[in-house]
Each structure stands twice: as structure tokens, then as C-alpha cells.
Short mmCIF file of C-alpha atoms in Angstrom, two decimals:
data_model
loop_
_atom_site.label_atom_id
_atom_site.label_comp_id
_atom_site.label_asym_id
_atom_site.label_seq_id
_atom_site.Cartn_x
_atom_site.Cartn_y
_atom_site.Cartn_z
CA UNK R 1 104.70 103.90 -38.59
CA UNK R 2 106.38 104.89 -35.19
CA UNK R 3 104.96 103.60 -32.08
CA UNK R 4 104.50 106.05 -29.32
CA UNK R 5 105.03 103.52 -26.96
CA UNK R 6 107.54 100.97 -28.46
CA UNK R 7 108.87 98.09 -26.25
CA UNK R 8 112.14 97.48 -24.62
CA UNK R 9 114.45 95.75 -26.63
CA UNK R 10 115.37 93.88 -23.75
CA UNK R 11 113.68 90.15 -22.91
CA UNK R 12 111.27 90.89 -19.81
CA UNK R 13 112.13 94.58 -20.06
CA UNK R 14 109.97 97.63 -18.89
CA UNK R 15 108.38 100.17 -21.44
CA UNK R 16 110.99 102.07 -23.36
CA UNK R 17 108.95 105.42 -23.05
CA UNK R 18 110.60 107.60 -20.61
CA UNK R 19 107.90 107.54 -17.38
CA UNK R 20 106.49 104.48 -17.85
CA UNK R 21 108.96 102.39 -15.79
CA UNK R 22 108.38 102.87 -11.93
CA UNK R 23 111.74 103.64 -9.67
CA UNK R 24 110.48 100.45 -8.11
CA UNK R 25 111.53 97.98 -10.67
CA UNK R 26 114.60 95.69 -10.72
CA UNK R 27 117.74 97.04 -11.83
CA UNK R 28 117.40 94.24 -14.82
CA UNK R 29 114.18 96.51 -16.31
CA UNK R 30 111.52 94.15 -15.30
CA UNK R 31 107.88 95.35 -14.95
CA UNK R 32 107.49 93.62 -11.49
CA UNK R 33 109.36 91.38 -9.62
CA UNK R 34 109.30 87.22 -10.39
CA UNK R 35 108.77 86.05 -6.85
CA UNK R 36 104.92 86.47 -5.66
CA UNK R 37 103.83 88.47 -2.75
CA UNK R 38 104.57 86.21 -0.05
CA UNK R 39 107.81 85.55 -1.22
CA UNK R 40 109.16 89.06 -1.95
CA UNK R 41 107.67 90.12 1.54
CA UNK R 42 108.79 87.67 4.11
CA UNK R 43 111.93 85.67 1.73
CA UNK R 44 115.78 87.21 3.14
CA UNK R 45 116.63 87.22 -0.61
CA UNK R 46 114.04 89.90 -1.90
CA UNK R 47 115.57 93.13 -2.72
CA UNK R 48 114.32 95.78 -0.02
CA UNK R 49 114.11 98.45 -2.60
CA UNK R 50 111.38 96.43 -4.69
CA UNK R 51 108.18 98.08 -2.96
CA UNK R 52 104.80 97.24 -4.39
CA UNK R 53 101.31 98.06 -3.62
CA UNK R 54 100.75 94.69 -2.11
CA UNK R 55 103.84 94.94 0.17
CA UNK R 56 103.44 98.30 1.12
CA UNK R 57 99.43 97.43 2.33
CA UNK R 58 101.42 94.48 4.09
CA UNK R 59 103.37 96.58 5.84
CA UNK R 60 100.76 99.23 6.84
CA UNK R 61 98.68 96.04 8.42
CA UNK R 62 101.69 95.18 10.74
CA UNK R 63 102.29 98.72 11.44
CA UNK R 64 98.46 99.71 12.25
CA UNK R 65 96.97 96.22 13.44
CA UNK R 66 98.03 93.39 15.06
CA UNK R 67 101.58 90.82 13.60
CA UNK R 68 100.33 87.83 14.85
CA UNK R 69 96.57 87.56 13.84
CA UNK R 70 94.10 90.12 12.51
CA UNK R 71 90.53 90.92 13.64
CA UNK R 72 89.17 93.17 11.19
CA UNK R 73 86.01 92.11 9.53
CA UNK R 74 86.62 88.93 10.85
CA UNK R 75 83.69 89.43 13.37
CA UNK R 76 80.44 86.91 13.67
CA UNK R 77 78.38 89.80 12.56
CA UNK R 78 80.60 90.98 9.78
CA UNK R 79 80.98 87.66 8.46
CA UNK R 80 77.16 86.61 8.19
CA UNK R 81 76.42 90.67 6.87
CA UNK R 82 79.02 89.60 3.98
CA UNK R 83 77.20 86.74 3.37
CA UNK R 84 73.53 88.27 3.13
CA UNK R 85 74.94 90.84 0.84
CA UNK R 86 76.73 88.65 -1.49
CA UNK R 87 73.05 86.86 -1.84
CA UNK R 88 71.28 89.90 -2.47
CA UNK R 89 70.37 90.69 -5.98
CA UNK R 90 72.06 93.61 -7.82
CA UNK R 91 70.44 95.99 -9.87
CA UNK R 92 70.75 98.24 -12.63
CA UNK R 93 68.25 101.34 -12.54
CA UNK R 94 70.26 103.74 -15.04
CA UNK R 95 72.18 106.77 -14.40
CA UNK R 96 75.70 106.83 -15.56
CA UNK R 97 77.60 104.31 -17.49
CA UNK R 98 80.85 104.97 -16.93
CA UNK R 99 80.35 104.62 -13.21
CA UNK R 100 81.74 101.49 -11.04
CA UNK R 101 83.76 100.30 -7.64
CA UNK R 102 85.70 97.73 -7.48
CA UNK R 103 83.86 96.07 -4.86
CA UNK R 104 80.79 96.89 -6.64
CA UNK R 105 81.30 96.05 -10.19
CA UNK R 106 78.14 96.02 -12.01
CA UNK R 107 76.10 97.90 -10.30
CA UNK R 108 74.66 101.18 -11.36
CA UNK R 109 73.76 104.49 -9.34
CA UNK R 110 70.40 105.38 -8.05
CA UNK R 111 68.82 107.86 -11.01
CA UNK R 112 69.69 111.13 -9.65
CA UNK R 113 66.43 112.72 -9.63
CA UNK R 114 64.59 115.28 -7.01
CA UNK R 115 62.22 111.94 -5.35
CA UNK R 116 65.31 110.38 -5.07
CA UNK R 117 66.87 113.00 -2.66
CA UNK R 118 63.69 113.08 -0.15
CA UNK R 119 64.09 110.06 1.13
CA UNK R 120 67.08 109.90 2.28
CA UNK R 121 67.24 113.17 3.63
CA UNK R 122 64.08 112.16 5.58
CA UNK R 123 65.66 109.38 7.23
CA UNK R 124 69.25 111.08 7.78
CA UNK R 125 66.92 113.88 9.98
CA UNK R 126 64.64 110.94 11.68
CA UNK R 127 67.70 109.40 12.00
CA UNK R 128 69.56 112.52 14.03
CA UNK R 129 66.31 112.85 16.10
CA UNK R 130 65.84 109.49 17.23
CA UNK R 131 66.66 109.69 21.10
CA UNK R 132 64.22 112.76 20.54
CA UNK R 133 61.02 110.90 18.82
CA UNK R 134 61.71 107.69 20.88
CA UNK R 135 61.05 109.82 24.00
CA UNK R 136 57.94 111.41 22.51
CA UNK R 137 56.85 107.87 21.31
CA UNK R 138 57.14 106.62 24.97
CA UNK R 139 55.45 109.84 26.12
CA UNK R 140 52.15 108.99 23.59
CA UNK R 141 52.24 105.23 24.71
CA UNK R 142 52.03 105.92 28.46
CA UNK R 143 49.68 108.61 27.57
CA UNK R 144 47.34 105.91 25.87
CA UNK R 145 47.82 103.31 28.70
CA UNK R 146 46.51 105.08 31.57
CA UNK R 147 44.01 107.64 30.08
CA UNK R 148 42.78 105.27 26.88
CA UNK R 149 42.97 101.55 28.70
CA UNK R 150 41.92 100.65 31.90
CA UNK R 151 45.33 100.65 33.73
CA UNK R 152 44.95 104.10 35.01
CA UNK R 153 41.52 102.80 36.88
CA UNK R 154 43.68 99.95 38.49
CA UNK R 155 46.34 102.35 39.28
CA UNK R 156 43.88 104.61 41.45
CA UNK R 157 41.58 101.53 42.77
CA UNK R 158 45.00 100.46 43.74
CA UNK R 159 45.17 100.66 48.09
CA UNK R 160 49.14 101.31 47.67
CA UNK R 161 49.35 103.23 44.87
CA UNK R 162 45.86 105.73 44.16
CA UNK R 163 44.32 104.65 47.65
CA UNK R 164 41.21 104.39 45.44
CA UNK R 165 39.93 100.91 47.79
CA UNK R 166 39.86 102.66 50.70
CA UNK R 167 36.80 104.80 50.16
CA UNK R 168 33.25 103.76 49.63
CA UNK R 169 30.46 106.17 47.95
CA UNK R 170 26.93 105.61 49.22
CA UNK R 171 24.09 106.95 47.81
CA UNK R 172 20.94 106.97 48.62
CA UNK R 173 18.15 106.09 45.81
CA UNK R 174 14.70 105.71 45.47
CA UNK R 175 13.69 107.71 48.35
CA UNK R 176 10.23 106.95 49.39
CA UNK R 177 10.03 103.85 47.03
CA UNK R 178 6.44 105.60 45.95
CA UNK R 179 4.95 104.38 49.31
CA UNK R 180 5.40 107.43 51.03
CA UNK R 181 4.28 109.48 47.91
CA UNK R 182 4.24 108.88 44.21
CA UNK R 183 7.15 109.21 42.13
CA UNK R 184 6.68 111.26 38.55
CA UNK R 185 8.82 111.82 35.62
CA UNK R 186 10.78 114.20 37.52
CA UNK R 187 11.34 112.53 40.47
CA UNK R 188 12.80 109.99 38.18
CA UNK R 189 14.54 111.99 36.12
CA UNK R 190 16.53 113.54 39.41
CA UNK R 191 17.52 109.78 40.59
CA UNK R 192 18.64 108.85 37.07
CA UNK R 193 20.88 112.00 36.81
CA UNK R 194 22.07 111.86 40.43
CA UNK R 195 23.12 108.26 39.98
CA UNK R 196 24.83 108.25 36.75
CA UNK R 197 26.86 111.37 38.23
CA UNK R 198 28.19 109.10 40.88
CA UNK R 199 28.73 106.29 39.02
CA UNK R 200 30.72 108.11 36.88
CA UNK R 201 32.91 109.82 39.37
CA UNK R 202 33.30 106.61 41.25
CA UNK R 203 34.08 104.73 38.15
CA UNK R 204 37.06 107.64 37.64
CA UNK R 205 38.76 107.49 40.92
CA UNK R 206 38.48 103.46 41.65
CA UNK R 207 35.92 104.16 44.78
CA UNK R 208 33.53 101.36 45.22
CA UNK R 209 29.84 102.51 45.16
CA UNK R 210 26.91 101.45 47.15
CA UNK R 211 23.42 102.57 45.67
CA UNK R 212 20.94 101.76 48.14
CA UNK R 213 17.22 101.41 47.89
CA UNK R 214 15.54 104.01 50.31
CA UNK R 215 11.99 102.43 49.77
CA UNK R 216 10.12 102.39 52.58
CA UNK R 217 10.63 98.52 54.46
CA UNK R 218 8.18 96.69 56.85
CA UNK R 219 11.31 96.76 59.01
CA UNK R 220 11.06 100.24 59.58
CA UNK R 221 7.27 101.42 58.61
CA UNK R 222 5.94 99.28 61.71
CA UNK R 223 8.17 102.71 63.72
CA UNK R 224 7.81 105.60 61.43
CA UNK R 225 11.56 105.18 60.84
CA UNK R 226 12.09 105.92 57.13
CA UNK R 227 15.13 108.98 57.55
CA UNK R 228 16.61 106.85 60.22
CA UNK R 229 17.44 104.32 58.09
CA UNK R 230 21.02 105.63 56.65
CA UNK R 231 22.67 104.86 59.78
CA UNK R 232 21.80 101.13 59.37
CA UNK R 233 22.79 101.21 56.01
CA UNK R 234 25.74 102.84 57.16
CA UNK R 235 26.41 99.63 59.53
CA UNK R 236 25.70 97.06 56.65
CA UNK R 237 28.22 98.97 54.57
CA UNK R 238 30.98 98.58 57.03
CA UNK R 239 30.56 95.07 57.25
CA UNK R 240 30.00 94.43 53.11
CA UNK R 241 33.55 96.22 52.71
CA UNK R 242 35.77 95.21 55.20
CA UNK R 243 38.80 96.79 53.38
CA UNK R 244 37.38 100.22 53.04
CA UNK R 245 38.53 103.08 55.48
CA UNK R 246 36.38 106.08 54.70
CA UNK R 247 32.42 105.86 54.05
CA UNK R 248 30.61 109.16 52.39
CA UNK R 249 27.18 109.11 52.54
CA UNK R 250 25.51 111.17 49.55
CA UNK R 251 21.67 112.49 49.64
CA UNK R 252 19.53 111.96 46.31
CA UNK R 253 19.16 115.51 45.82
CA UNK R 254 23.51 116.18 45.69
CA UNK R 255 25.29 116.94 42.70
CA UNK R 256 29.24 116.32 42.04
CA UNK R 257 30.16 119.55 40.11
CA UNK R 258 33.89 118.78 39.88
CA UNK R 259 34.70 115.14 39.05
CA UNK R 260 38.74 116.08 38.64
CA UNK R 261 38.60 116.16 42.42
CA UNK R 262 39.79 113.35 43.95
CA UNK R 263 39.13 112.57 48.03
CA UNK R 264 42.78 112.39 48.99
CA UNK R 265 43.80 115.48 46.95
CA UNK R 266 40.68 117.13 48.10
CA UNK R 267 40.50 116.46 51.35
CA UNK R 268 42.64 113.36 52.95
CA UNK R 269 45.85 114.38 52.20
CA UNK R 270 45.40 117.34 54.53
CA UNK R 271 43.24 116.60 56.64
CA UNK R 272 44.18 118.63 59.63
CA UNK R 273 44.23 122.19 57.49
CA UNK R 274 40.60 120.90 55.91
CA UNK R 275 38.59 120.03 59.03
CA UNK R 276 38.50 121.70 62.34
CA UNK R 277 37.64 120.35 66.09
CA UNK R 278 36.34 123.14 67.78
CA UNK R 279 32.94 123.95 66.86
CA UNK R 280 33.59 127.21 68.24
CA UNK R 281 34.92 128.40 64.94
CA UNK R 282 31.38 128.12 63.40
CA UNK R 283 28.57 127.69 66.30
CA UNK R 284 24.89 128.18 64.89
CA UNK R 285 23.44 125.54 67.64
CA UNK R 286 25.28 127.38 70.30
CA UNK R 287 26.80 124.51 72.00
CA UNK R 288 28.92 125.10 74.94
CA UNK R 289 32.61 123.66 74.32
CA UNK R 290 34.49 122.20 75.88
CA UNK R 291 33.19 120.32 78.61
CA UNK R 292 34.75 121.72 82.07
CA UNK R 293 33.26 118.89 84.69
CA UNK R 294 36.37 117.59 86.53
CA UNK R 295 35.77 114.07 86.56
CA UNK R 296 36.57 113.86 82.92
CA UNK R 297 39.38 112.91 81.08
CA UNK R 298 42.30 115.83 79.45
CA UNK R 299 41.25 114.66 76.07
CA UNK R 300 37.36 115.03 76.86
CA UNK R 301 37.97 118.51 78.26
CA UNK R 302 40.25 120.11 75.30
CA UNK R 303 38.46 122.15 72.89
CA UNK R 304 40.34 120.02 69.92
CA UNK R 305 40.45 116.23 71.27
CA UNK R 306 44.38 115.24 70.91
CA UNK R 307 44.74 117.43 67.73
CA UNK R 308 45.37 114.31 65.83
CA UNK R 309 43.50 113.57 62.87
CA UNK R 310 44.46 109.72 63.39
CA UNK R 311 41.63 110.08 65.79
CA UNK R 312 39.40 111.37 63.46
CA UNK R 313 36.27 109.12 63.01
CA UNK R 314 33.52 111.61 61.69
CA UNK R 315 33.43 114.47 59.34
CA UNK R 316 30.37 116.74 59.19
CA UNK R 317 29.50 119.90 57.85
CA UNK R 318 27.23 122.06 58.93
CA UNK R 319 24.80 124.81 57.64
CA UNK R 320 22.73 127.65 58.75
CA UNK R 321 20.05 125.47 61.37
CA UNK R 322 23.43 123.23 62.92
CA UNK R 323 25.10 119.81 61.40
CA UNK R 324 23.77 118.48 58.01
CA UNK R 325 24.08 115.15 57.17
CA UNK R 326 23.26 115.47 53.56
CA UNK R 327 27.01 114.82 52.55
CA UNK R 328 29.55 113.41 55.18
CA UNK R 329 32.20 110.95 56.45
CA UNK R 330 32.38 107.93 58.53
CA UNK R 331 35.27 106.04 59.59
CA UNK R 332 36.04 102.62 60.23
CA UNK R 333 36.91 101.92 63.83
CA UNK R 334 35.39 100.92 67.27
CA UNK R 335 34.71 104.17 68.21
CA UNK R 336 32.44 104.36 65.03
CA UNK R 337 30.82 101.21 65.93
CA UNK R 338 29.78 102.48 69.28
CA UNK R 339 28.49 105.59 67.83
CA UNK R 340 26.36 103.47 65.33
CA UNK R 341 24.86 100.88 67.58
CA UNK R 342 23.62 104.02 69.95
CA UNK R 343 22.68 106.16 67.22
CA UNK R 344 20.41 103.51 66.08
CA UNK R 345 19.17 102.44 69.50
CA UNK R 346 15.34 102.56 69.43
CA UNK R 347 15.46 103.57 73.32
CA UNK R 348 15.89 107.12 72.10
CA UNK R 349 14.07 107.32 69.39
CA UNK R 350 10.85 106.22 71.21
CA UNK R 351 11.62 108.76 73.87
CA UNK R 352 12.13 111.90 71.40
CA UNK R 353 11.08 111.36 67.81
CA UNK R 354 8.09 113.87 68.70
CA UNK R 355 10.86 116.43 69.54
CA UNK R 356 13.26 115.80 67.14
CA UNK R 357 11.64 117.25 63.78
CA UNK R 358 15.18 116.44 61.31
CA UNK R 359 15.04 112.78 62.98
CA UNK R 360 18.55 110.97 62.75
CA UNK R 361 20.41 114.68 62.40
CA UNK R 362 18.80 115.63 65.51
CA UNK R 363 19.24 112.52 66.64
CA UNK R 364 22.94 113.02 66.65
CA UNK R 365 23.17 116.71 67.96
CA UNK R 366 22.01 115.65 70.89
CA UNK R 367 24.61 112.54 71.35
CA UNK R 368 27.13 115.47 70.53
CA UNK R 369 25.56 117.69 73.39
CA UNK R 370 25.22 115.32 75.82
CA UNK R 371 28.41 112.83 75.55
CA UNK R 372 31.72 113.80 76.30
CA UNK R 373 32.75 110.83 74.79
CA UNK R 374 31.69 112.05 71.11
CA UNK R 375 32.99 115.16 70.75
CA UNK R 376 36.87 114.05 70.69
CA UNK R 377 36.68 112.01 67.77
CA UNK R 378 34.05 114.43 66.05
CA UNK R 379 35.64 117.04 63.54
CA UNK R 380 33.93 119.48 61.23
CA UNK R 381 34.39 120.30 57.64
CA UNK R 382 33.70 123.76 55.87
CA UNK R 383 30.16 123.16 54.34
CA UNK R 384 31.44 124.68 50.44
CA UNK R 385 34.28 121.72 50.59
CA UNK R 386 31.97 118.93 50.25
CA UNK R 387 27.99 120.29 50.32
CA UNK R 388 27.14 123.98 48.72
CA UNK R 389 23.88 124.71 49.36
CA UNK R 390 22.12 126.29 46.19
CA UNK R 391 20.68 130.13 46.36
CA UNK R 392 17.41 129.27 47.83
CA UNK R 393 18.63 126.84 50.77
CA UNK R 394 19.15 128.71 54.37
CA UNK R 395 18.30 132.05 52.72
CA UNK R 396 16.27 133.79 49.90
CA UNK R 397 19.46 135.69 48.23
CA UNK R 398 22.01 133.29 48.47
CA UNK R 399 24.98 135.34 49.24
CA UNK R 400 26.41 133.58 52.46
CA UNK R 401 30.00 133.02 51.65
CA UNK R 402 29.99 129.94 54.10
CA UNK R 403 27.04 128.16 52.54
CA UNK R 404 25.86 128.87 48.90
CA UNK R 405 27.56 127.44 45.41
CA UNK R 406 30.47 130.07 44.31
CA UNK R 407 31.08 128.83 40.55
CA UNK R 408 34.05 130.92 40.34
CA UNK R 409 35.61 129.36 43.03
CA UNK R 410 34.78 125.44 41.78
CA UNK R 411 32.75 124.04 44.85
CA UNK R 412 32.87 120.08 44.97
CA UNK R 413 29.52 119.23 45.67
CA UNK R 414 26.45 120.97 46.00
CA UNK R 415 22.84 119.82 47.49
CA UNK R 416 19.63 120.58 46.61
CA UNK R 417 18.61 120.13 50.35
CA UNK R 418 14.70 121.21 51.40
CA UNK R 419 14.02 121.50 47.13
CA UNK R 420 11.03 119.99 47.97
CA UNK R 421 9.59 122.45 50.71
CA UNK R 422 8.33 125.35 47.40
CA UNK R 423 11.32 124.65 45.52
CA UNK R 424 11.93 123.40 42.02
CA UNK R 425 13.93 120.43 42.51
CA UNK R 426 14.49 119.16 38.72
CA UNK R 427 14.99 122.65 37.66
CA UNK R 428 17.94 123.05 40.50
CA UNK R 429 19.65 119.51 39.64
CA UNK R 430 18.93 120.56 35.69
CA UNK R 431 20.85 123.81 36.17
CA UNK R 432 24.11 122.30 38.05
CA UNK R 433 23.93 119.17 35.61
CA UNK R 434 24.70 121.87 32.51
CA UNK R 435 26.83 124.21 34.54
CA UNK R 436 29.16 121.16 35.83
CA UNK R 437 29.26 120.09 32.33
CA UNK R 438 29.69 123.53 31.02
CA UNK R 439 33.38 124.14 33.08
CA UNK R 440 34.51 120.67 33.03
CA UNK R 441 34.83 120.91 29.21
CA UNK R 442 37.79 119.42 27.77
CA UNK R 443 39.66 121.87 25.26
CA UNK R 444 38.44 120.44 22.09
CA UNK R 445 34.67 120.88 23.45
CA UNK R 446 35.72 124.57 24.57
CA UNK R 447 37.04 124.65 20.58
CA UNK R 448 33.73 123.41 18.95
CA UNK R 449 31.43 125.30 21.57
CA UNK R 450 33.20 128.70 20.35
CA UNK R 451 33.22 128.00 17.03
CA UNK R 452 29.47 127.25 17.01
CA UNK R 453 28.51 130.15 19.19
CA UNK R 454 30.69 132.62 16.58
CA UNK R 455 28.53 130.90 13.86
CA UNK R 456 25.29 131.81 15.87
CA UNK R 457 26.56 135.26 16.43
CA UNK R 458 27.19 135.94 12.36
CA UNK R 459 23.74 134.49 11.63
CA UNK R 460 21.84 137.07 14.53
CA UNK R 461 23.68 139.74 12.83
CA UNK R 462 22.55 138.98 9.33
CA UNK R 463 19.33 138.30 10.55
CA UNK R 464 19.48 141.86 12.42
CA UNK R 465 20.22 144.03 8.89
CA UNK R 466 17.11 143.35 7.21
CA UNK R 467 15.11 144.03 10.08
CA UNK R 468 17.22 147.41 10.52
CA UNK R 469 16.90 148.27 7.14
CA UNK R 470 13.12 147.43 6.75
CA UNK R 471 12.42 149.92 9.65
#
């Protein structure tokens, strides 16, 4: 029997099959060289035509890397991810036999089925995408911390930041205080709406929020002085919030229709394209302006003041009859002060409260009139930006385009003012309540509204057949 592969005959010699021997051995036929690889790579006497794989990798290191010491895999890292892999169990889970790496002897291939190729995939894509999802991550999160947690309510409160500190909401409840006259179900039902809507929109914009108790006080009965009473009110307020800058004083009978405003955005951050100084623009009281008596100062004399609204200290609307201090502004300064501690001076009152049928609004009118001193520091505000009148206040159809509620133009605030004088009072406030809520819908309350009122439209029709078909 012949060998197909038969030995050399030679001691230590390579195969005797033609091929077999590289053109790398010794010229005395052995397989592979006697000295080891340290000795035929860096010993003068090895032969420079014996090249093995060793030598040759050798080589390529010098060539590629660095002679005198080598950093590859050598790292802190690298060592210490060696380590945790060398500890890590090996598995076999099937798949092919015949399969195997050198530096992965023993262990077998995932099973190549279809679940197996999902997952990976997945996480090659999430993987690609990642600056992508970690900015819509960070997007969600801030989304969460300022409309889900309280920090958005800080943010606005905030006097630096959302200015929310410097403006103070004062309402006034319990009007009457069933002294005057007795208070029903309605009457409570309008103070329990009107309060919660300014508690709520005080709540959202980080304005502080004074609710005071209209009820008729000893203080004031022994007088008759029961409407006069907001401008003391006004006075405690400036000294209960010494850090607040604006003060709006809100009737009972007003309704917020659009809580998204904000008072900066709404007002305050333009304040000289919102309000105006000359009265001229809209006169009902006829007053003559400016004042033209020599002896008086340039700023008492101009039509607009200094045209700065730094000197700004009042903000009032007015309506059909003249100004209407159902909704308006208040500054803190000393020219407010002034205005206050005269305003509430009893020396007038005593001397015109028989004349002056709308008591502390005619009260003022008549400060405006008379002192030059006033008007400078007095601006006014279009009556639709903070107090809509509904379409039975100041006229019977309601069309005046200065005065009455425009829903599709989004009025602020509107006031149920004189509701009480033949009007219906709870129906008016009932009406806005379900309107306001009605547009300030959010869009998945605009989804389920539709959806319901498509339902009711199907069920009307089917209802309609029969009755079609019966007749």
C-alpha cells in the first residue's frame, strides 16, 4: 500500500509530496526552523530568507506601530473589558457545528431564525437615530417640567423671569354681605363662578390674588359708604404687597373669557400702543383738554402728559356714560398715594354724595375735571381690551364696536355691569362661563366634542326616517 503522502527519507526532513514544503524552509529540508521566534527574529545568525508567520506579524508591528513599546489594547479600559469577558459565561444555543474562531472556541452561533433578526436590527436603527430621539426625549422632559410640575408656575411668579410678582388681582366678593339685601342661590352661584375663574387665571400666570369681603362694615354703614369702599381696599392692598407694581381691581359681576392672556403680553409689554392720554380720542363726558391757564406747568398743559408711560399711574376704561371702574389699573407710586388719600377724603364726599349718583366713579371724574395735577399721570385703555360690556349694557342691540363682547375677535374680559337694573345676571355670567369654555378647548376636547356631536347627528337622522316614513 502506497502512501499518498510518504515522508522524507531525510532525518528532520519536509514532506516528500511535491507542494507540501514551503519556499520558506531551510535549505537542509526542515519543516521550520530550530531557533524559536525571538531568536530567529532579532539573533545576527538567522537566515533572512527563513520568513514565518510569526516574524512576518513581527515585522508588520514595527512597521505600523511603535519599536520601542506598544499601546494597543494595552489601555485601562481594554484591559478590565478583557477581564469581564473572560468571566462571562459562554453558551451554546445550537446552530451550526462546524462553526468556531479562534478567539472564540466553543462557542456556538445565535440560532438563525426570523426573532433573532428583529432585534438587532431594532437597535442598529435606534442606534443610528440616537442624537435624533435624545433630542425628542429632552423635548418631552422639558415639556413635562413646566406644563405637568409646578416649575412653569415659579417660572412666571418669577419678578425676573415671567414678572408674574409684580401684579396683584383684586376682586371684589360678597357684595352686600346680605345686609344690604339678601343673597339667593344665584347670587351665590355668580360669586362662586366669578371667584374660581380668577383663582384659576391667577393660579396660571403666578399673580397674587386678593378676594375681599364687600359686606357691608360698621366702618362705613355709620356714612352710607358701601361702593366707596374699593379705594380703601385699594390702599390696604398696596401696603399688604409691598413688592407688587400693578393692582387690577375686578367687579363681582366680570368674567375672564381668555385665560391664555397674560398682563404683560396683553397689555404691559406695550403699553404706549395699548393706552392713550388724550381723552380726546374717545370723549363721552365732554371734558375740555388740555388745560390752557398759564400759571401751569408744560406737562399739565400737554394734551398727553410727557408721553411716557413710566409716568403712567392709572389705567381706566371707559364706556358709553364716561370712566368705568368695573375693571382697571393702579400703580404703585406717590403720585398714587396722593390720589388715594384724596379720593377717599370724607370732605368731599359729605359735600356731594347727593350729586354724585355712581359714588366713587363720580367721585373721581370730578378730581379728573378739576385737577391739573391728575390728568398727566391718568391714561385710558380701549374698554374691549380689558372690560366688554355684554349686549344689553349701554344699549338694547349691542352692536357698538367700542363697547360690546365680539367673540370672534377674543375679548379679555367682559362685565356684566348694571345686570341687576332688569337684567338676568346668572343667565349673562352662565352664558360667558360656557362660551369661554367652549373656545378655550384644548384639541383633544375639540376631538371628543366632534365626535359626540357626529354621534348625535346619526341618531336625529335615524330618529327622523321613521317619522318620515310614518307620514
Amino acid at each position: 500500500m502506497s502512501l499518498s503522502r510518504s515522508p522524507s527519507p531525510r532525518r528532520g526532513g519536509g514532506w516528500a509530496t511535491p507542494g507540501l514544503t514551503t519556499p520558506y524552509d531551510s535549505i537542509n529540508g526542515r519543516a521550520s526552523p530550530r531557533q524559536g521566534y525571538g531568536e530567529s527574529h532579532f539573533s545576527p545568525e538567522a537566515s533572512g530568507s527563513n520568513v514565518t508567520w510569526a516574524s512576518a506579524k513581527a515585522r508588520s508591528e514595527e512597521v505600523n506601530g511603535y519599536p520601542s513599546f506598544s499601546t494597543q489594547n494595552n489601555g485601562f479600559f481594554s484591559r478590565h473589558a478583557r477581564q469581564l469577558s473572560r468571566r462571562l459565561p459562554s453558551f451554546h444555543l445550537g446552530g451550526r457545528k462546524d462553526y468556531g474562531e479562534k478567539e472564540k472556541l466553543g462557542r456556538g452561533r445565535w440560532p438563525s431564525t426570523s426573532g433573532s433578526k428583529i432585534a438587532p436590527y431594532i437597535g442598529r436603527t435606534i442606534w443610528r437615530m440616537r442624537l435624533r430621539i435624545m433630542l425628542m426625549f429632552a423635548f418631552v422632559m422639558a415639556f413635562v417640567l413646566f406644563y405637568v410640575t409646578p416649575v412653569h408656575r415659579i417660572y412666571r411668579r418669577s419678578a425676573v423671569l415671567g414678572g408674574g410678582s409684580k401684579f396683584v388681582l383684586i376682586l371684589a366678593a360678597n357684595q352686600g354681605g346680605g345686609v344690604m339685601e339678601w343673597k339667593g342661590p344665584r347670587e351665590w352661584a355668580i360669586e362662586r363662578d366669578s371667584v374660581k375663574n380668577k383663582k384659576k387665571y391667577a393660579k396660571k400666570w403666578g399673580y397674587d390674588l386678593e378676594i375681599v369681603d364687600m359686606s357691608t362694615k360698621k366702618r362705613y354703614a355709620h356714612e352710607w359708604r358701601e361702593s366707596w369702599e374699593k379705594v380703601d381696599t385699594i390702599r390696604n392692598c398696596l401696603r399688604k404687597y409691598p413688592k407688587a407694581e400693578w393692582f387690577w381691581w375686578l367687579d363681582l359681576n366680570t368674567f375672564i373669557m381668555e385665560p391664555s392672556y397674560s398682563l404683560q403680553r396683553h397689555i404691559f409689554d406695550d403699553l404706549a400702543s395699548n393706552t392713550y392720554r388724550d381723552i380726546n380720542v374717545y370723549n363721552p363726558l365732554n371734558i375740555s383738554h388740555p388745560f390752557t391757564d398759564e400759571h401751569l406747568d408744560p406737562e399739565s398743559r400737554s394734551a398727553v402728559g410727557d408721553g411716557k408711560t413710566e409716568s403712567i399711574n392709572l389705567i381706566v376704561p371707559q364706556d358709553c356714560g364716561g370712566f368705568n371702574l368695573g375693571s382697571f389699573f393702579v400703580r404703585r407710586s406717590a403720585w398714587t398715594d396722593r390720589l388715594l388719600d384724596i379720593w377717599w377724603d370724607p370732605v368731599g364726599y359729605e359735600q356731594k354724595h347727593m350729586e354724585w349718583e355712581h359714588k366713587e366713579q363720580d367721585a373721581f371724574e370730578h378730581l379728573y375735571i378739576n385737577q391739573p395735577w391728575i390728568r398727566p399721570h391718568t391714561a385710558f385703555i380701549e374698554q374691549r381690551k380689558i372690560n366688554s360690556f355684554p349686549p344689553g349694557a349701554c344699549a338694547d342691540n349691542g352692536e357698538d364696536p367700542r363697547i360690546h363682547y365680539r367673540e370672534s375677535e377674543r375679548d379679555f374680559v367682559v362685565n356684566m355691569a348694571g345686570c341687576e337694573w332688569g337684567r338676568d345676571c346668572w343667565g349673562e355670567m352662565y352664558n360667558f362661563r360656557e362660551l369661554s369654555n367652549k373656545l378655550n378647548r384644548t384639541p383633544w376636547e375639540k376631538f371628543k366634542d366632534g365626535l359626540s356631536e357626529r354621534v348625535k347627528a346619526l341618531r336625529a337622522k335615524k330618529k327622523k326616517k321613521p317619522e318620515e316614513e310614518s307620514k
